[in-house]
Tab-separated table of C-alpha atoms and ligand atoms in Angstrom:
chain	number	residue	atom	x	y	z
A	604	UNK	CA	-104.265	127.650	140.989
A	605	UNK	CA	-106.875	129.823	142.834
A	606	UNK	CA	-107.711	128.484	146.030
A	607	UNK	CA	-111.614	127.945	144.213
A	608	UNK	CA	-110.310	125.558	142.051
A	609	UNK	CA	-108.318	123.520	144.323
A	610	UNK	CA	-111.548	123.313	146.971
A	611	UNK	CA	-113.154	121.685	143.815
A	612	UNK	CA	-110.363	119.241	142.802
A	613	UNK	CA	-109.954	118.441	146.665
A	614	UNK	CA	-113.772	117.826	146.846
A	615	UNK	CA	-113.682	115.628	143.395
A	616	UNK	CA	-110.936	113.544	144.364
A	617	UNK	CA	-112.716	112.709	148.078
A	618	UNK	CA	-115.786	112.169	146.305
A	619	UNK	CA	-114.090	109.610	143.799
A	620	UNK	CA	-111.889	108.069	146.775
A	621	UNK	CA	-115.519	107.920	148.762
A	622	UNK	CA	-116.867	106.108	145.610
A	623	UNK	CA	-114.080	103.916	145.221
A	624	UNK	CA	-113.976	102.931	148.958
A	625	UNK	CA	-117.979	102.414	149.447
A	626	UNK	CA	-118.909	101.153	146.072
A	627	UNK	CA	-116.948	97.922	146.790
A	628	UNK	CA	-117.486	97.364	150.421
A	629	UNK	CA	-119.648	94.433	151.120
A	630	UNK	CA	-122.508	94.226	152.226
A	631	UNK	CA	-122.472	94.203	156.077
A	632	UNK	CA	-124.719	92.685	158.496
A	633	UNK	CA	-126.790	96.096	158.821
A	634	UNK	CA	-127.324	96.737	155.073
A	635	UNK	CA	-128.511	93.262	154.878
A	636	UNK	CA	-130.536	93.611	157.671
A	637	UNK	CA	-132.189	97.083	155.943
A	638	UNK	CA	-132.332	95.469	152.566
A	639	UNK	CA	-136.021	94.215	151.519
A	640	UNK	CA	-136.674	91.330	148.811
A	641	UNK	CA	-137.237	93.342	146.032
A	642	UNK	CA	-134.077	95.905	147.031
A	643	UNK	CA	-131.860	92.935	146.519
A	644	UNK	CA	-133.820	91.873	143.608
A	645	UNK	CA	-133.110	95.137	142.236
A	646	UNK	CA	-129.155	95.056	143.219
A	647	UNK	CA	-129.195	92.065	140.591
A	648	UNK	CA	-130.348	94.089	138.159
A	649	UNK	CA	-128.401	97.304	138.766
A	650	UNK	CA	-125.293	95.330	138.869
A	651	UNK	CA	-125.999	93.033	135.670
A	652	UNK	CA	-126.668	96.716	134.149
A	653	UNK	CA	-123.357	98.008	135.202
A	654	UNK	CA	-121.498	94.386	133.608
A	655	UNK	CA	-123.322	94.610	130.233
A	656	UNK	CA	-122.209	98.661	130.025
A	657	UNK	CA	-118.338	97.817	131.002
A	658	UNK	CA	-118.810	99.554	134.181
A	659	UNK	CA	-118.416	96.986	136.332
A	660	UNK	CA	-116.986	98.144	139.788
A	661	UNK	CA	-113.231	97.917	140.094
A	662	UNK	CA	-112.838	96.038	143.619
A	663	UNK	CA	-110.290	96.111	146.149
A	664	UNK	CA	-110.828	92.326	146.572
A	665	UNK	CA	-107.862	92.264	149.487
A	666	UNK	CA	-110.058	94.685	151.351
A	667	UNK	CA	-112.782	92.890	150.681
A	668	UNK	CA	-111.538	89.372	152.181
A	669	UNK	CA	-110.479	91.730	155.133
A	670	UNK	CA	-114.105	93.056	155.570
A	671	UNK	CA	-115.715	90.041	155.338
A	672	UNK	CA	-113.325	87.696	157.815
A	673	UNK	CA	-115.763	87.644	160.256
A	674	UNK	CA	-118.634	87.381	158.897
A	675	UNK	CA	-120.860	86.965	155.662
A	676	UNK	CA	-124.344	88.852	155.068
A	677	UNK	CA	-125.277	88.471	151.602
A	678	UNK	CA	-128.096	90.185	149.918
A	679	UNK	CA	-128.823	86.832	147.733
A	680	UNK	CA	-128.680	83.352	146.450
A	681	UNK	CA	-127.998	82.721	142.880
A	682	UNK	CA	-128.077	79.387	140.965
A	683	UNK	CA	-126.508	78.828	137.659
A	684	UNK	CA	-125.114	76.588	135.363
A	685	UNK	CA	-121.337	75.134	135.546
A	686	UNK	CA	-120.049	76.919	132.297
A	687	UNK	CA	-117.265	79.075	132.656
A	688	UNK	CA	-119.157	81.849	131.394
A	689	UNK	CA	-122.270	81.967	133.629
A	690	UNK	CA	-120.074	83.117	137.123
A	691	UNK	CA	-123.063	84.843	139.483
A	692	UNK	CA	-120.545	87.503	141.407
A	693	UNK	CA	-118.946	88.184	137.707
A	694	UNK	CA	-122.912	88.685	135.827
A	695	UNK	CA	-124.267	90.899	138.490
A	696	UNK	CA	-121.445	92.433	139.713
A	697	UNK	CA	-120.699	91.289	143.209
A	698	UNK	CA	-118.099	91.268	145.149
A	699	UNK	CA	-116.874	88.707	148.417
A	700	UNK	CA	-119.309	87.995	150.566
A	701	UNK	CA	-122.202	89.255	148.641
A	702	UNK	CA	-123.865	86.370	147.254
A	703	UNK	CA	-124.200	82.591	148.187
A	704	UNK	CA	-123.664	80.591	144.732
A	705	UNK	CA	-124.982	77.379	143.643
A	706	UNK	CA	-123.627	75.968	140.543
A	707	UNK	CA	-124.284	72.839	139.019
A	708	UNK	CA	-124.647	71.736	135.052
A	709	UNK	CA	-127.930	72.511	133.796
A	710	UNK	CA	-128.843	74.837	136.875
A	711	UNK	CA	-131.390	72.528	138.324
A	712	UNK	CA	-132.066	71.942	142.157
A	713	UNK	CA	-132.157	68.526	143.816
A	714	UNK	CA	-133.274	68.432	147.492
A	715	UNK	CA	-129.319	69.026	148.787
A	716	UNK	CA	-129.056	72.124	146.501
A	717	UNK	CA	-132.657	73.166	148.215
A	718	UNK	CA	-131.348	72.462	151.629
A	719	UNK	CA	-128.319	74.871	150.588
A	720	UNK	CA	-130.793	77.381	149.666
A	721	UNK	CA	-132.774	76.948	153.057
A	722	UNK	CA	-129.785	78.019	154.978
A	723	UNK	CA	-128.293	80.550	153.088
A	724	UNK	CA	-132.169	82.235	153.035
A	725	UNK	CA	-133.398	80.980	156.397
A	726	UNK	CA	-130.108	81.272	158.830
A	727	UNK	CA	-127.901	83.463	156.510
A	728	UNK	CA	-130.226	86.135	155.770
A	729	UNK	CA	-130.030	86.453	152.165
A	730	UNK	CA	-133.372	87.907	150.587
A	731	UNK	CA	-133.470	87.067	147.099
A	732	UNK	CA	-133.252	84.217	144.873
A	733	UNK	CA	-132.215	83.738	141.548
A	734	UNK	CA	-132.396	80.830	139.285
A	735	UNK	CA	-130.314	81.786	136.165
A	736	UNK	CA	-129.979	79.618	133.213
A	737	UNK	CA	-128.079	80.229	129.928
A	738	UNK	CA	-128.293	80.467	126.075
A	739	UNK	CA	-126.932	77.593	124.107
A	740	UNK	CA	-126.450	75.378	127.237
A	741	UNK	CA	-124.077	72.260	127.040
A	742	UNK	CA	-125.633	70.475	129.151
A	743	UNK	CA	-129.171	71.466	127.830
A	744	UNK	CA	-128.212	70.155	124.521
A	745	UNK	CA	-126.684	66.758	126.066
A	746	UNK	CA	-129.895	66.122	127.385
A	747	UNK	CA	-132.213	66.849	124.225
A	748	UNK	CA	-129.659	64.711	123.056
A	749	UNK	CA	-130.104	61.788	125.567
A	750	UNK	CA	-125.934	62.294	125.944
A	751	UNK	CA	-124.969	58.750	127.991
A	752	UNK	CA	-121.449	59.196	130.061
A	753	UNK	CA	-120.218	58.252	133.319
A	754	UNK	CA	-122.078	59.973	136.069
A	755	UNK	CA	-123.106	62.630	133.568
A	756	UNK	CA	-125.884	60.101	132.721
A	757	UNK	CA	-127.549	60.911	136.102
A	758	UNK	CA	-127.063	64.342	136.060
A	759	UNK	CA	-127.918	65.171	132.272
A	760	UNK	CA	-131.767	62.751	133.593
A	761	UNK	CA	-132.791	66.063	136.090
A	762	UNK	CA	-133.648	67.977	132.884
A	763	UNK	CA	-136.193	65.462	131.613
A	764	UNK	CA	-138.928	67.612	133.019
A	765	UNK	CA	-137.734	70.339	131.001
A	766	UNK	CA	-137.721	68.336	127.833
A	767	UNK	CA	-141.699	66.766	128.578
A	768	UNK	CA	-142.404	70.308	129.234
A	769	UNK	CA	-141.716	71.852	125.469
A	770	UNK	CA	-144.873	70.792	123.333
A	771	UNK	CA	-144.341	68.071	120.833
A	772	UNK	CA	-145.307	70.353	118.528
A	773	UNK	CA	-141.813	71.755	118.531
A	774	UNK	CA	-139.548	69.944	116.131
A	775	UNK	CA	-136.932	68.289	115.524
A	776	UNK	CA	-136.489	67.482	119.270
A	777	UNK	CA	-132.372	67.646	119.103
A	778	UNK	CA	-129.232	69.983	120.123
A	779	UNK	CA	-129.190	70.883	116.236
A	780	UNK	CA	-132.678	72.736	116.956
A	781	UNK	CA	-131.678	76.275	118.448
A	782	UNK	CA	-135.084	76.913	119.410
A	783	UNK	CA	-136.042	73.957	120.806
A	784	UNK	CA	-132.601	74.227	123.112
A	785	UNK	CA	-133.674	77.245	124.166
A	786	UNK	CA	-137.357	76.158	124.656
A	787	UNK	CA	-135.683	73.044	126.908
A	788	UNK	CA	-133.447	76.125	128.771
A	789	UNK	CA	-136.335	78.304	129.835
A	790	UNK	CA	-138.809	75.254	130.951
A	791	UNK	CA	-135.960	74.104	133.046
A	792	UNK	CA	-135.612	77.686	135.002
A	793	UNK	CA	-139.263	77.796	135.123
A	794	UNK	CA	-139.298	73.873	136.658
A	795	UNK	CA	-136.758	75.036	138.976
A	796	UNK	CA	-137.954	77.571	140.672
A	797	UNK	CA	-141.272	75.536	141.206
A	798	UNK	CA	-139.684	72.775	142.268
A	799	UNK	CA	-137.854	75.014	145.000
A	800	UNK	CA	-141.110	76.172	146.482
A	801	UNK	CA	-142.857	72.962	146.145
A	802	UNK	CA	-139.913	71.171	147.963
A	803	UNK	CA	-139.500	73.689	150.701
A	804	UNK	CA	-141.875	74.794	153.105
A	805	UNK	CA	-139.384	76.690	154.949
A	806	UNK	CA	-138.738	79.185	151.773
A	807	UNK	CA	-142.589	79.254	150.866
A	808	UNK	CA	-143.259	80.319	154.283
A	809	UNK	CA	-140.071	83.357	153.755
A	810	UNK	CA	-141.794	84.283	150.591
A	811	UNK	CA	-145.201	84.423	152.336
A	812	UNK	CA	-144.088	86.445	154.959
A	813	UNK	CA	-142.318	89.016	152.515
A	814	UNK	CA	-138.957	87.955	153.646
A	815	UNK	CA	-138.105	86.659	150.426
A	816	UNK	CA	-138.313	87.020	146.898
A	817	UNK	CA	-137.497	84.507	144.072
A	818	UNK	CA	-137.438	84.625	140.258
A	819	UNK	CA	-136.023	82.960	137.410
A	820	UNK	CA	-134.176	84.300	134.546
A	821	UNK	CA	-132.125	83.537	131.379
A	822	UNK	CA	-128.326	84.405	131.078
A	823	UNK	CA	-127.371	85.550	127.363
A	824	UNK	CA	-124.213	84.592	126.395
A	825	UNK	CA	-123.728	87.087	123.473
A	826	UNK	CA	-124.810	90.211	125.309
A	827	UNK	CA	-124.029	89.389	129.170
A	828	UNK	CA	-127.308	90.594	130.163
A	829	UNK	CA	-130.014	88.698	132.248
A	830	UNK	CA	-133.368	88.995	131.243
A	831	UNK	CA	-135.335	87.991	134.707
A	832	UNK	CA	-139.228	86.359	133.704
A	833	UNK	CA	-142.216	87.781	135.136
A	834	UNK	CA	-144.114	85.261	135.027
A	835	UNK	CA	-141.565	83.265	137.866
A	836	UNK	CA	-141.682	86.321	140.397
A	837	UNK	CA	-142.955	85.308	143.438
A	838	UNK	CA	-142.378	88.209	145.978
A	839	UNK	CA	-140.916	90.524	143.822
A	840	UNK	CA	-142.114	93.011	141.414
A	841	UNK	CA	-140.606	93.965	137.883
A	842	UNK	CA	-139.354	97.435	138.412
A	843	UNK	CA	-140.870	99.989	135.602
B	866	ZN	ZN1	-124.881	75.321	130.777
């Protein structure tokens, strides 16, 4: 092999053991410090972009738990729904230690979820966040079907908003209706992240300030993609 050749394959394989080695670090207490609203905004979409392609980084996730014993610093705060299918770190393609996670059926926020938020944003440092519900939602359709059970009963009541909020126009008001499901889905995200901001003066003075951004957006089961609504941005922009 001329000595040409083996420069190259020397140079390719430290390039791929560079990219292998950075692209799953995470994220440190200096790249957090560096990173702006909409740059974690934008890491969200990058990395839901990279798990709808099947190019989702391939983590050392023992190195990770090593780089991350001391400390946490990460870029965001993302709130979903309890289904197995809807994990934040798995959508957007995180790793340890790069996003806080609240999960709880129906993706709403009740004043302890919002106190969760406060820290993670206001002492933790994280700069964006997320409210991310899904398609066909379980317990969307329990509550447009007034589902009674247990303790479920209480929980399933926190999307009434969303239901009052789809105009009676839209019929037949049940699970069976796809559309009005959905309708029910996106009122509640849209709710949410109101509800955050009215509740919380501490994250609508971040926002204010530029220190951080929050948006809501809708999971798709079939495709894995996250489409993020503009109309819920506050402190962030849409990129082009
Ligand atoms: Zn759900």
């Amino acid at each position: 092999m001329k000595s040409s050749r083996i420069t190259f394959f020397l140079g390719l394989a430290g390039f791929l053991a560079v990219s292998v080695v950075f692209g799953t670090a995470a994220t440190t207490a200096d790249a957090q410090n560096k990173m702006t609203p909409q740059k974690a905004f934008e890491a969200l979409l990058e990395g839901n972009d990279r798990f709808v392609h099947g190019l989702a980084s391939h983590r050392d996730l023992s190195a990770e738990v090593e780089q991350t014993s001391t400390g946490q610093y990460p870029l965001g705060v993302v709130l979903t729904c309890l289904d197995s299918r809807t994990a934040p770190e798995t959508m957007f393609d995180q790793g340890i230690g790069d996003l806080f996670v609240g999960r709880i059926a129906g993706n709403f926020a009740a004043d302890d979820m919002i106190g969760s938020f406060e820290f993670a944003h206001k002492l933790a440092g994280a700069k964006v966040l997320a409210v991310v519900g899904h398609s066909s939602c379980g317990a969307v359709k329990g509550a447009c079907d007034g589902a009674k059970m247990g303790n479920l009963t209480h929980t399933l009541a926190q999307l009434s908003p969303a239901l009052d909020a789809v105009p009676a126009s839209v019929q037949p008001r049940n699970a069976k209706n796809a559309a009005f499901v959905q309708k029910v889905a996106d009122a509640n995200v849209r709710l949410t992240v109101e509800r955050v901001l009215d509740k919380s003066e501490v994250l609508r003075d971040m926002v204010k300030a530029g220190e951080l951004g929050v948006i809501g957006g809708m999971y798709d089961l079939n495709t894995g993609k996250v489409t993020f609504y503009k109309d819920t941005a506050h402190g962030l922009k849409m990129p082009k």
